[in-house]
Tab-separated table of C-alpha atoms in Angstrom:
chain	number	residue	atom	x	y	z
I	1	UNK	CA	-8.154	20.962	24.892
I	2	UNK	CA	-11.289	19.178	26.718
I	3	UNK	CA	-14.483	18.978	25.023
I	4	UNK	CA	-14.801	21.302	21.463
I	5	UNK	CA	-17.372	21.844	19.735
I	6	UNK	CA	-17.115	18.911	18.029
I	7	UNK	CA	-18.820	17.182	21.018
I	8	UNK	CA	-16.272	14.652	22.922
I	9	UNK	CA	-13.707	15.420	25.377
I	10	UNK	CA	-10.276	14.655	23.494
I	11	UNK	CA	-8.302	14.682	26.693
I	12	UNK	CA	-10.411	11.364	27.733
I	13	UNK	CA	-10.147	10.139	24.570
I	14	UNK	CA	-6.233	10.385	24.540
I	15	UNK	CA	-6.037	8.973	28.144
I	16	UNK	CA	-8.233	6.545	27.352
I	17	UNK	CA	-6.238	5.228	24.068
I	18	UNK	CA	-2.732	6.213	25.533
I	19	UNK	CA	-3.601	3.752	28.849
I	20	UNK	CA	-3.817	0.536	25.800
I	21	UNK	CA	0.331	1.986	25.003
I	22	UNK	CA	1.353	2.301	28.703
I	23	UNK	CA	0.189	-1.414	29.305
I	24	UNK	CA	2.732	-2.600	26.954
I	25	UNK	CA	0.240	-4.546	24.964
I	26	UNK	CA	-0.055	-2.401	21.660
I	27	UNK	CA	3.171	-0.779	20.771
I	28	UNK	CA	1.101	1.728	18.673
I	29	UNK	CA	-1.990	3.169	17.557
I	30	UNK	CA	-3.451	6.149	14.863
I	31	UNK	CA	-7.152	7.328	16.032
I	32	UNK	CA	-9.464	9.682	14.300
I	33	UNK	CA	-12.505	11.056	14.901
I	34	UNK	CA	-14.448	13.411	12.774
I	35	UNK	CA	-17.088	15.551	13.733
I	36	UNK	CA	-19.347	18.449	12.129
I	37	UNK	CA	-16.449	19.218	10.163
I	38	UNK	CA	-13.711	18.974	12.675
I	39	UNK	CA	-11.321	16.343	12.992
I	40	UNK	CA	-8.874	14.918	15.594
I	41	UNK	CA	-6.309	12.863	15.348
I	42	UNK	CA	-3.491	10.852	17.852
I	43	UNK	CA	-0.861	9.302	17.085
I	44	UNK	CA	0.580	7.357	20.143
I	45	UNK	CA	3.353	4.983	20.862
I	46	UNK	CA	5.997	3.563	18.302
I	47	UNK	CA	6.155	1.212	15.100
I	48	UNK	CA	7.563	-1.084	16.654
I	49	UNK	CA	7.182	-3.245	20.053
I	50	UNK	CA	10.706	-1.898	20.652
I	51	UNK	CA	10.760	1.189	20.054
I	52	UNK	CA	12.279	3.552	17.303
I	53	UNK	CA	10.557	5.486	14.880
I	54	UNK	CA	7.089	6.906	16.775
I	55	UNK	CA	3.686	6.865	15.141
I	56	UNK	CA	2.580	8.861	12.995
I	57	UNK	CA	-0.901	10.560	11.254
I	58	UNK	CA	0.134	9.236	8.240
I	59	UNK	CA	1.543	6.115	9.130
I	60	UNK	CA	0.444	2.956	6.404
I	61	UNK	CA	-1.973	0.073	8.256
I	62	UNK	CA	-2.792	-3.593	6.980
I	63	UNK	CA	-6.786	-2.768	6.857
I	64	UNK	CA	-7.835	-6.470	6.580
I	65	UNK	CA	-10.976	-6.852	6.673
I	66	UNK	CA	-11.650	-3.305	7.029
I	67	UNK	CA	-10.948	-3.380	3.400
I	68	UNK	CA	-14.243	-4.443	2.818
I	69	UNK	CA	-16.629	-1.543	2.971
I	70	UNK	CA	-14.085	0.130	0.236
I	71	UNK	CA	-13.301	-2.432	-1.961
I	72	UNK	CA	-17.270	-2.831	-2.096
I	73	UNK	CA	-17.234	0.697	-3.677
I	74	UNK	CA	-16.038	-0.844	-6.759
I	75	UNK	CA	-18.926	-3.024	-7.370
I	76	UNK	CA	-21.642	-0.091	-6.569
I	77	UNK	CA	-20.461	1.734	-9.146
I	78	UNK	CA	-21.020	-1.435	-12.118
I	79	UNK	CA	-24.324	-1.248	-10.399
I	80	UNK	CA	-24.568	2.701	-10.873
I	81	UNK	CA	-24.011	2.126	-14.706
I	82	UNK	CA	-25.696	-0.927	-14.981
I	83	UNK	CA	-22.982	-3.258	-16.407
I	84	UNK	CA	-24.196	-5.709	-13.167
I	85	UNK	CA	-28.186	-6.042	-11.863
I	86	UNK	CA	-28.471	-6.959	-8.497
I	87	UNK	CA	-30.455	-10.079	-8.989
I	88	UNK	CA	-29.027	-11.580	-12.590
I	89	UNK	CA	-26.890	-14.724	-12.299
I	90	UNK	CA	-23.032	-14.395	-11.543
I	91	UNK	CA	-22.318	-17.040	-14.416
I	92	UNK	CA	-21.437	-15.443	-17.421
I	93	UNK	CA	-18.384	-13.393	-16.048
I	94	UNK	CA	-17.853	-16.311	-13.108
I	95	UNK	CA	-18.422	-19.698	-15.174
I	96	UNK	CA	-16.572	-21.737	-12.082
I	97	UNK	CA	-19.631	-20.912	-10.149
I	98	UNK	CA	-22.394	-22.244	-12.180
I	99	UNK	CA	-24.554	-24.914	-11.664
I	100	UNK	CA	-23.554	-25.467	-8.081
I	101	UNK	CA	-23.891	-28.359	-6.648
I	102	UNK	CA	-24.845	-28.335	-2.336
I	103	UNK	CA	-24.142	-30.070	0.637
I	104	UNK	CA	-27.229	-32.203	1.718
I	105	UNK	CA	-26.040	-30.904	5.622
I	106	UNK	CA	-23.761	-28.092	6.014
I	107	UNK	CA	-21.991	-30.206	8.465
I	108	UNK	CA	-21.945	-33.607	6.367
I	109	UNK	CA	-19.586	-35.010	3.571
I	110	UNK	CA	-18.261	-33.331	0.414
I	111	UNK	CA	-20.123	-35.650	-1.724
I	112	UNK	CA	-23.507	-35.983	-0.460
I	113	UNK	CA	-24.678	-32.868	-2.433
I	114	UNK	CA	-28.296	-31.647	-4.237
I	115	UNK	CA	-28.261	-29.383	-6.844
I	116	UNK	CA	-28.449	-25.225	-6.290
I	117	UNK	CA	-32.339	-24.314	-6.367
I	118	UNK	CA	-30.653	-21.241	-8.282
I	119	UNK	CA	-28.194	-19.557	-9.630
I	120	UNK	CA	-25.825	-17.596	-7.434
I	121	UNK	CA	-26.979	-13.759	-8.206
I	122	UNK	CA	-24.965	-11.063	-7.781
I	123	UNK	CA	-26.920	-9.385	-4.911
I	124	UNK	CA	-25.989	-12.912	-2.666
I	125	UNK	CA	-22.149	-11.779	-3.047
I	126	UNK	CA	-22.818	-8.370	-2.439
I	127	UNK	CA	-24.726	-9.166	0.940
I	128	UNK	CA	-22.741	-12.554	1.538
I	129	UNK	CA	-24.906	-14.826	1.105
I	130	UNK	CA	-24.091	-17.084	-1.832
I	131	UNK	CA	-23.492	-20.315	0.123
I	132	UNK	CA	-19.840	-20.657	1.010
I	133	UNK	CA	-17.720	-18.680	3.524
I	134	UNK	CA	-16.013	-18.377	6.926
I	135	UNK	CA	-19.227	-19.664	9.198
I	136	UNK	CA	-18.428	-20.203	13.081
I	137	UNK	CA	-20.421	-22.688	13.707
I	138	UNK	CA	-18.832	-25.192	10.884
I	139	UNK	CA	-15.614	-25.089	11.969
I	140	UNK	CA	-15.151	-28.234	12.570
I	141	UNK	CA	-16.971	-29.331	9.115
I	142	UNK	CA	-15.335	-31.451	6.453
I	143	UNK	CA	-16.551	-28.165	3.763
I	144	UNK	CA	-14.188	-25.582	6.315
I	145	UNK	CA	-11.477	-27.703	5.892
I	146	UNK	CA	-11.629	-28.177	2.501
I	147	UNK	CA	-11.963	-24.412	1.689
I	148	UNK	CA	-8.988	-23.388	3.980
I	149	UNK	CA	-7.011	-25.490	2.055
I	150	UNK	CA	-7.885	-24.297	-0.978
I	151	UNK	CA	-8.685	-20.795	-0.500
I	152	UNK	CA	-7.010	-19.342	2.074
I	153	UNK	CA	-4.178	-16.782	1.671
I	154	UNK	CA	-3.943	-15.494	5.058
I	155	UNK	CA	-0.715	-14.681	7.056
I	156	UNK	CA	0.079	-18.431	7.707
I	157	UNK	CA	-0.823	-19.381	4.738
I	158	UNK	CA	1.414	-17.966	2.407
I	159	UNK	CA	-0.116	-15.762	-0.827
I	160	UNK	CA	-2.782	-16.705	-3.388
I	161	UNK	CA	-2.625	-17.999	-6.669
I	162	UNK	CA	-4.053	-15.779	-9.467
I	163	UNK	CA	-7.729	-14.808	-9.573
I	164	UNK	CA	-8.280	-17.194	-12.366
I	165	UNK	CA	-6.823	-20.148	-9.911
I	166	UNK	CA	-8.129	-19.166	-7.065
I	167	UNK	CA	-11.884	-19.031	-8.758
I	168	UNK	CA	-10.990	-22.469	-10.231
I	169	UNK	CA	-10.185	-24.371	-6.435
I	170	UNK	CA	-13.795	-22.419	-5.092
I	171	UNK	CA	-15.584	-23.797	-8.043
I	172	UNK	CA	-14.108	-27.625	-7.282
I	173	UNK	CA	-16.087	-27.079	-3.717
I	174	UNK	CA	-19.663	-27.630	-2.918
I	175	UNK	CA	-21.572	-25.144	-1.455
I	176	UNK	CA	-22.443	-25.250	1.999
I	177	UNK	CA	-25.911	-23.802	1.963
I	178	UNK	CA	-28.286	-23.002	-1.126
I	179	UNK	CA	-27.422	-19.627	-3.164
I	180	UNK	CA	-29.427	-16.692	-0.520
I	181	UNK	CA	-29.990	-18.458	2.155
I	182	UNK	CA	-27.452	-17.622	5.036
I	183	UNK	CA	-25.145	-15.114	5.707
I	184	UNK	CA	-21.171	-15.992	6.131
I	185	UNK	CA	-17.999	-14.153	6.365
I	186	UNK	CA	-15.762	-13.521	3.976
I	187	UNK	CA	-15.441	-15.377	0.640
I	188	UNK	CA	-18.354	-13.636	-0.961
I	189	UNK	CA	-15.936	-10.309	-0.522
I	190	UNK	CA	-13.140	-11.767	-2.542
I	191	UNK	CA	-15.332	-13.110	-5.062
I	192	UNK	CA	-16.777	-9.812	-5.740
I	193	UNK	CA	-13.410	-8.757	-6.744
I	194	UNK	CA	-12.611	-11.212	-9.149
I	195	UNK	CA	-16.362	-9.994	-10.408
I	196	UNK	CA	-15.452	-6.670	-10.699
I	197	UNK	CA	-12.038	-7.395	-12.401
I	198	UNK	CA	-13.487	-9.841	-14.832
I	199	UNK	CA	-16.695	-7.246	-16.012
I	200	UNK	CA	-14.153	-4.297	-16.477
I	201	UNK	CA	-11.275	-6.273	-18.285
I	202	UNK	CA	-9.373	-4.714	-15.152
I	203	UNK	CA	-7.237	-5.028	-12.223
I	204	UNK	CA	-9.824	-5.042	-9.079
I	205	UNK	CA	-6.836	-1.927	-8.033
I	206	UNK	CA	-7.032	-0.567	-11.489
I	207	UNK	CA	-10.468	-0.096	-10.889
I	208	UNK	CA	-10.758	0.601	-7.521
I	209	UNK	CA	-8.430	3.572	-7.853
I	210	UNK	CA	-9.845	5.569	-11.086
I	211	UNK	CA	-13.360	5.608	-9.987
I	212	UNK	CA	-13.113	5.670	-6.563
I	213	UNK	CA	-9.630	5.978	-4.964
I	214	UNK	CA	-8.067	9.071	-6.629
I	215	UNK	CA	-11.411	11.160	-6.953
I	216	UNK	CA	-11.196	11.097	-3.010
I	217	UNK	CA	-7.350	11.708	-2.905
I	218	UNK	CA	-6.887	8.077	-1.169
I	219	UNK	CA	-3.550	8.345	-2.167
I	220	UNK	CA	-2.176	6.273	0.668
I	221	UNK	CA	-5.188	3.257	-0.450
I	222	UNK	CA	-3.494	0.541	-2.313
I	223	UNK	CA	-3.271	-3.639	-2.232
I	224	UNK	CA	0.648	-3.289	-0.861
I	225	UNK	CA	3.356	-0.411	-0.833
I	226	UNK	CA	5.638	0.975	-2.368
I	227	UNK	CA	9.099	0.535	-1.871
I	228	UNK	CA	8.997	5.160	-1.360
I	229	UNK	CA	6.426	4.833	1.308
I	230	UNK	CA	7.816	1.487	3.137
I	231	UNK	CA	9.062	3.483	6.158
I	232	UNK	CA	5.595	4.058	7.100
I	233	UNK	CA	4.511	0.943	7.295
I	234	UNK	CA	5.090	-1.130	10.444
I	235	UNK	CA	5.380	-4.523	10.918
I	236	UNK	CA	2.122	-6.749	11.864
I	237	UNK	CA	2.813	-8.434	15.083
I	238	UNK	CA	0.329	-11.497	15.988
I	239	UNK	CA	1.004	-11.836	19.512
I	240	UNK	CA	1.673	-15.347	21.452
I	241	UNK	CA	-1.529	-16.141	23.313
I	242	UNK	CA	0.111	-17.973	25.563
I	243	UNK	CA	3.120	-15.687	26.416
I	244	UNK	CA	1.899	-12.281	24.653
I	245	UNK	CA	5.647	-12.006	23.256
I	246	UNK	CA	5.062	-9.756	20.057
I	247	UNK	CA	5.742	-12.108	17.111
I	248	UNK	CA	6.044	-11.018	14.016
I	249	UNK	CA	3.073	-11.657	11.373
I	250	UNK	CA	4.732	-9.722	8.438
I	251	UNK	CA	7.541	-7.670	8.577
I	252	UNK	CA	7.565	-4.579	6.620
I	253	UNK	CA	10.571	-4.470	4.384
I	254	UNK	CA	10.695	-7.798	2.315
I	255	UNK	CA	7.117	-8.877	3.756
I	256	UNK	CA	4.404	-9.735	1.956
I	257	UNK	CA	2.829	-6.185	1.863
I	258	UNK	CA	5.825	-4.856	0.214
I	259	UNK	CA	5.604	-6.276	-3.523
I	260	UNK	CA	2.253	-6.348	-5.698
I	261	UNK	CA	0.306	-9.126	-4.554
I	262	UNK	CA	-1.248	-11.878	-7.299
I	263	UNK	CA	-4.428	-11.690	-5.882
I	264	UNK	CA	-5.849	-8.571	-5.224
I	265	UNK	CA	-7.871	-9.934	-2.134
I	266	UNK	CA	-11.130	-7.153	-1.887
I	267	UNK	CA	-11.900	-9.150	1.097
I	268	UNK	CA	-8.698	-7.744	3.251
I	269	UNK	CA	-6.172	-7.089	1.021
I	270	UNK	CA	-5.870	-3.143	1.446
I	271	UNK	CA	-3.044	-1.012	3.463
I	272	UNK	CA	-4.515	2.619	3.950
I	273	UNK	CA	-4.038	5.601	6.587
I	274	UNK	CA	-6.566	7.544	8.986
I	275	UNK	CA	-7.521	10.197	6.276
I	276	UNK	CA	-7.603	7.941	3.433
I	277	UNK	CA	-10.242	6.154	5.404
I	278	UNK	CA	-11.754	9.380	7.171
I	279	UNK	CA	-12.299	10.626	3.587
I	280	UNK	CA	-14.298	7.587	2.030
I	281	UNK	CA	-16.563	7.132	5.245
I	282	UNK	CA	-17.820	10.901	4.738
I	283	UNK	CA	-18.392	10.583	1.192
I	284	UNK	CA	-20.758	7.644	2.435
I	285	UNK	CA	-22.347	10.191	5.123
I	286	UNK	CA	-22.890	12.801	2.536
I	287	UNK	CA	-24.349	10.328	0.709
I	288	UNK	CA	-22.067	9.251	-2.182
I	289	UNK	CA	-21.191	13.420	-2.852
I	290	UNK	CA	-17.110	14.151	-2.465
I	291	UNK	CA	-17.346	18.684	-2.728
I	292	UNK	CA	-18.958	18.927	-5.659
I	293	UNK	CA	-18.285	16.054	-7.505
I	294	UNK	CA	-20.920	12.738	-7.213
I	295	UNK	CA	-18.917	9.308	-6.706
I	296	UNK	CA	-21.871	6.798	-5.904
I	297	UNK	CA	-25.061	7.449	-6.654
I	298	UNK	CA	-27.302	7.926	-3.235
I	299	UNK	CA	-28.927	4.704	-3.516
I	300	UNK	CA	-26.345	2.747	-3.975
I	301	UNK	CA	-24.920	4.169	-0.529
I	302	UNK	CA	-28.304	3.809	0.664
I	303	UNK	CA	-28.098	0.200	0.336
I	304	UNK	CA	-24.423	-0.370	0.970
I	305	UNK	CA	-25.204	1.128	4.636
I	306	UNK	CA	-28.646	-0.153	5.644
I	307	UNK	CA	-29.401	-3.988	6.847
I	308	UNK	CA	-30.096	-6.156	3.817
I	309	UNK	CA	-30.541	-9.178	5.838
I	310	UNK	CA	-34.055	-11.336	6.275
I	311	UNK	CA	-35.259	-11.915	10.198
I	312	UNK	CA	-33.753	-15.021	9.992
I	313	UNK	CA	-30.070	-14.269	8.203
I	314	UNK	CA	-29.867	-11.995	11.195
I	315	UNK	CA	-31.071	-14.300	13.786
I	316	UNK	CA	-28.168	-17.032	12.843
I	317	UNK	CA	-25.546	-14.310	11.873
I	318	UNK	CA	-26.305	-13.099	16.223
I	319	UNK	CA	-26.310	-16.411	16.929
I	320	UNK	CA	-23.106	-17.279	15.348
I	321	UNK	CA	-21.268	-14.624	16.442
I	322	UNK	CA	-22.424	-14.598	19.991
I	323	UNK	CA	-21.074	-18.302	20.490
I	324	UNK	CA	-17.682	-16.331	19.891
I	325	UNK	CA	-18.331	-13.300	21.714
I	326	UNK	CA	-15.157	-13.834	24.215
I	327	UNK	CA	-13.204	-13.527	21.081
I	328	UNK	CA	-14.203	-10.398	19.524
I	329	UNK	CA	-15.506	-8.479	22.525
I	330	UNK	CA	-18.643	-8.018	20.724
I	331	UNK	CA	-17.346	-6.853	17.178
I	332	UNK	CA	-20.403	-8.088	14.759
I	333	UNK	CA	-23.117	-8.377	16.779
I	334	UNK	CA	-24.638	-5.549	15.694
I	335	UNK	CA	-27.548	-7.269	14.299
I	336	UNK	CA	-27.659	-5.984	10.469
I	337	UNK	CA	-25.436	-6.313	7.047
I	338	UNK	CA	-25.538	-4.177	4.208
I	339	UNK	CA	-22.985	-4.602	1.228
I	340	UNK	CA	-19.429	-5.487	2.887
I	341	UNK	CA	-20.127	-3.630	6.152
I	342	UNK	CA	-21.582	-4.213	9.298
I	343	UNK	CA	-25.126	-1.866	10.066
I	344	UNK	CA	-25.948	-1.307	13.740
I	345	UNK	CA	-29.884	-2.666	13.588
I	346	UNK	CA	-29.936	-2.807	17.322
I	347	UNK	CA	-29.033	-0.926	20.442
I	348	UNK	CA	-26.442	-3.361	21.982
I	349	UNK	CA	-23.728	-1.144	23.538
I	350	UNK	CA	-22.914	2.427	23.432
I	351	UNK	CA	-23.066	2.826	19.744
I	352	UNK	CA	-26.415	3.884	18.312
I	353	UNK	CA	-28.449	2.370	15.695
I	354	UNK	CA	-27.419	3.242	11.888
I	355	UNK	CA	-23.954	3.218	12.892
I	356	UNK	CA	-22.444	1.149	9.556
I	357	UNK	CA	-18.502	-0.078	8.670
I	358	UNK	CA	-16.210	-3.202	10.130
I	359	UNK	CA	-13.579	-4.268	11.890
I	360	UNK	CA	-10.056	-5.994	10.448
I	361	UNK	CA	-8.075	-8.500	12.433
I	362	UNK	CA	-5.013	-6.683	12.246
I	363	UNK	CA	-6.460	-4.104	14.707
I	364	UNK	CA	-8.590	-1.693	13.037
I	365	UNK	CA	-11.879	-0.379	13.297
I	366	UNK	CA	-13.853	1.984	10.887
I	367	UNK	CA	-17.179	3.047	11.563
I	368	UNK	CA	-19.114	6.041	10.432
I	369	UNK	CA	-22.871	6.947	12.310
I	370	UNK	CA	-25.109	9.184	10.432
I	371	UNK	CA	-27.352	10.529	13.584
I	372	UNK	CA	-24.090	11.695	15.052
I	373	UNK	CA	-22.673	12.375	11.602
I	374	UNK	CA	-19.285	11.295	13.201
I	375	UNK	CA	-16.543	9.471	11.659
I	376	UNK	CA	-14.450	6.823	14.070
I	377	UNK	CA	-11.350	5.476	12.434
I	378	UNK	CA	-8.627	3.578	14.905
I	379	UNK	CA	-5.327	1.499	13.289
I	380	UNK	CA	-3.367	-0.417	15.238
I	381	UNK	CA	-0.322	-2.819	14.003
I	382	UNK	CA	-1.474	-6.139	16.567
I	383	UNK	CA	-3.615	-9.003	15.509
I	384	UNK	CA	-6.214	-10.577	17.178
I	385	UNK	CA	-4.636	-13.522	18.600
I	386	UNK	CA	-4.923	-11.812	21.777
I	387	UNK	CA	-7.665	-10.016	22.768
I	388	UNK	CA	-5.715	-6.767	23.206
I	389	UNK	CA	-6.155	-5.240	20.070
I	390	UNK	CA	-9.861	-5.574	20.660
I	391	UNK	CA	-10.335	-4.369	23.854
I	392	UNK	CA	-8.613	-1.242	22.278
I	393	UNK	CA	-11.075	-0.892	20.008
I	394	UNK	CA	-14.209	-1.669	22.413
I	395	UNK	CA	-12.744	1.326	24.835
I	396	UNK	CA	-12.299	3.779	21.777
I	397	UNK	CA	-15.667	3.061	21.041
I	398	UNK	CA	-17.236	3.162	24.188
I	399	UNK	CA	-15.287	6.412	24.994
I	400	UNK	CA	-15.960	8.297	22.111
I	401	UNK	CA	-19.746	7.749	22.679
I	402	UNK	CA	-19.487	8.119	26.085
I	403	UNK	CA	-18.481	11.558	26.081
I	404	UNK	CA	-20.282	12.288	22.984
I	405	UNK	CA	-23.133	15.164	23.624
């Protein structure tokens, strides 16, 4: 219907995305885009690489680490209430993670340590900087190693233990940098959930899902499902890099996002739809408000979705992710990091400034901009082990603003 009122031409937009499915390199994809209270959706292509059933609005995505701006949710709200403070030590509810011990170099050996100048507080999980994580430029360090053995529950490496084990292998490890100091990926996410479930007496899901999940109607939002909703879930293909043949990552009946998974992982462990997602990112742009009734407080989205990082957290996280630029076609060099999401602190492309939300490598993007008030939400079942799937999301992006008045 060209452009509407909600200010981007949908035709583009669904040439744009439907070009991805012709090529043969993403069987399928679900994009949204809200807009001054109108929304549009496609659904394009199939659930499988093969064929059979098509896509649909309210087909069930592996979020990954799109799960993270949600799952953070969970944590505001302790803060809300104040049953956590943003700068009191982690200990008493995470006892493996006192007294810390710390690598003399990032880079060196596991036992040439110095003691934590701190505690670990909880504000350094909430804006991931509490000393251990996924950090690009250590990959080759004896510390990465040792915490992908330990720690890591991705799709090659099988499931993780419970909470309780899990915290017990990250407390065996050193940190890798003193408590506040730099930003990396990932662990401080998880951790936060094993906060939350420990200072509620709770399920992270439990949690999640009474104060923040079922006020918005998220009914889709969940850590795997069920065996009633299974058919909308399509299998996660990671394809070959070498060959691009679609293998399969997790299939959806019998996979691992069918059955209740030990670890609720707040890091990436969520499957969720278009409007599940669409409804949670415009809470946070009417800041914390859902109708009538109040589900954060507007501070607490306030600092979720502005940059919490120092000049020089900022300058390394660039740096960092610039050295893998080819890989992610740009994805988190937007300069700034709130609390589990990503906060546009510079004009690098076509999206503006303010712009907050992340990215998951099973193919999703989720982004909300509050200048624009608009709402970008794209799901796709294909990893990034090509760069496909990313591309994809770089040309939604780039289209939606580009026709964007």
């Amino acid at each position: 219907m060209g452009t509407n009122n909600s200010g981007f031409s949908e035709a583009r937009l669904h040439d744009v995305l439907a070009r991805h499915v012709e090529s043969k390199k993403i069987p399928g994809l679900v994009a949204l885009v809200s807009r001054g209270g109108r929304t549009h959706v496609e659904a394009i292509g199939t659930m499988r690489h093969d064929g059979c059933a098509p896509m649909r609005r309210d087909t069930i995505f592996r979020m990954a680490s799109a799960s993270k701006p949600v799952t953070m949710a969970a944590a505001m709200v302790l803060l809300d209430e104040c049953r956590l403070r943003l700068d009191e030590p982690v200990d008493p509810w995470l006892p493996e993670l006192a007294n810390r011990r710390v690598l003399k170099r990032p880079d060196g050996p596991l036992e040439e340590t110095v003691p934590a100048r701190r505690p670990i507080t909880v504000r350094d999980l909430l804006t991931s900087t509490f000393g251990l994580g996924v950090d690009f430029d250590l990959l080759d360090s004896p510390i990465r190693a040792a915490a992908f053995e330990r720690l890591d529950y991705s799709v090659a490496s099988g499931p993780a233990p419970d909470p309780d084990e899990w915290m017990r292998r990250l407390g065996e490890l050193p940190l890798s940098y003193q408590p506040g100091e730099r930003w990396q990926y990932d662990l401080s996410s998880e951790v936060l959930g094993v906060l939350v479930a420990r200072v509620t007496g709770r399920p992270l899901e439990t949690f999640l899902r009474e104060r923040i999940l079922d006020p918005l109607g998220m009914k889709d939002t969940a850590f795997h499902v069920p065996a009633d909703k299974i058919d909308r879930l399509p299998p996660l293909y990671g394809p070959d890099p070498q060959t691009g043949e679609f293998l399969v990552w997790d299939e959806a009946e019998g996979g691992r996002t069918s059955r209740p998974p030990a670890f609720q992982g707040a890091g990436g462990g969520l499957v969720s739809t278009v409007d599940d997602y669409r409804a949670y990112f415009q809470m946070l742009l009417n800041h914390g408000m859902h109708g009538s009734e109040r589900i954060l407080s507007r501070p607490a989205v306030e600092l979720m979705t502005t940059n919490r990082l120092t000049p020089e957290q900022r300058a390394a996280r660039d740096t960092m992710y610039r050295n893998i630029a080819h890989i992610t076609l740009g994805q988190g060099q937007q300069g700034g990091w709130g609390f589990g999401m990503a906060v546009r602190a510079r004009r690098g492309d076509y999206a503006p400034i303010g712009q907050f939300g992340w990215d998951g490598g099973t193919g999703t993007t989720a982004y909300a901009d509050p200048g624009n008030q608009l709402t970008g939400i794209l799901l796709t079942q294909v990893g990034m082990s090509t760069p496909d799937s990313a591309r994809l999301i770089h040309d939604f992006w780039t289209t939606l603003y580009q026709t964007t008045d």
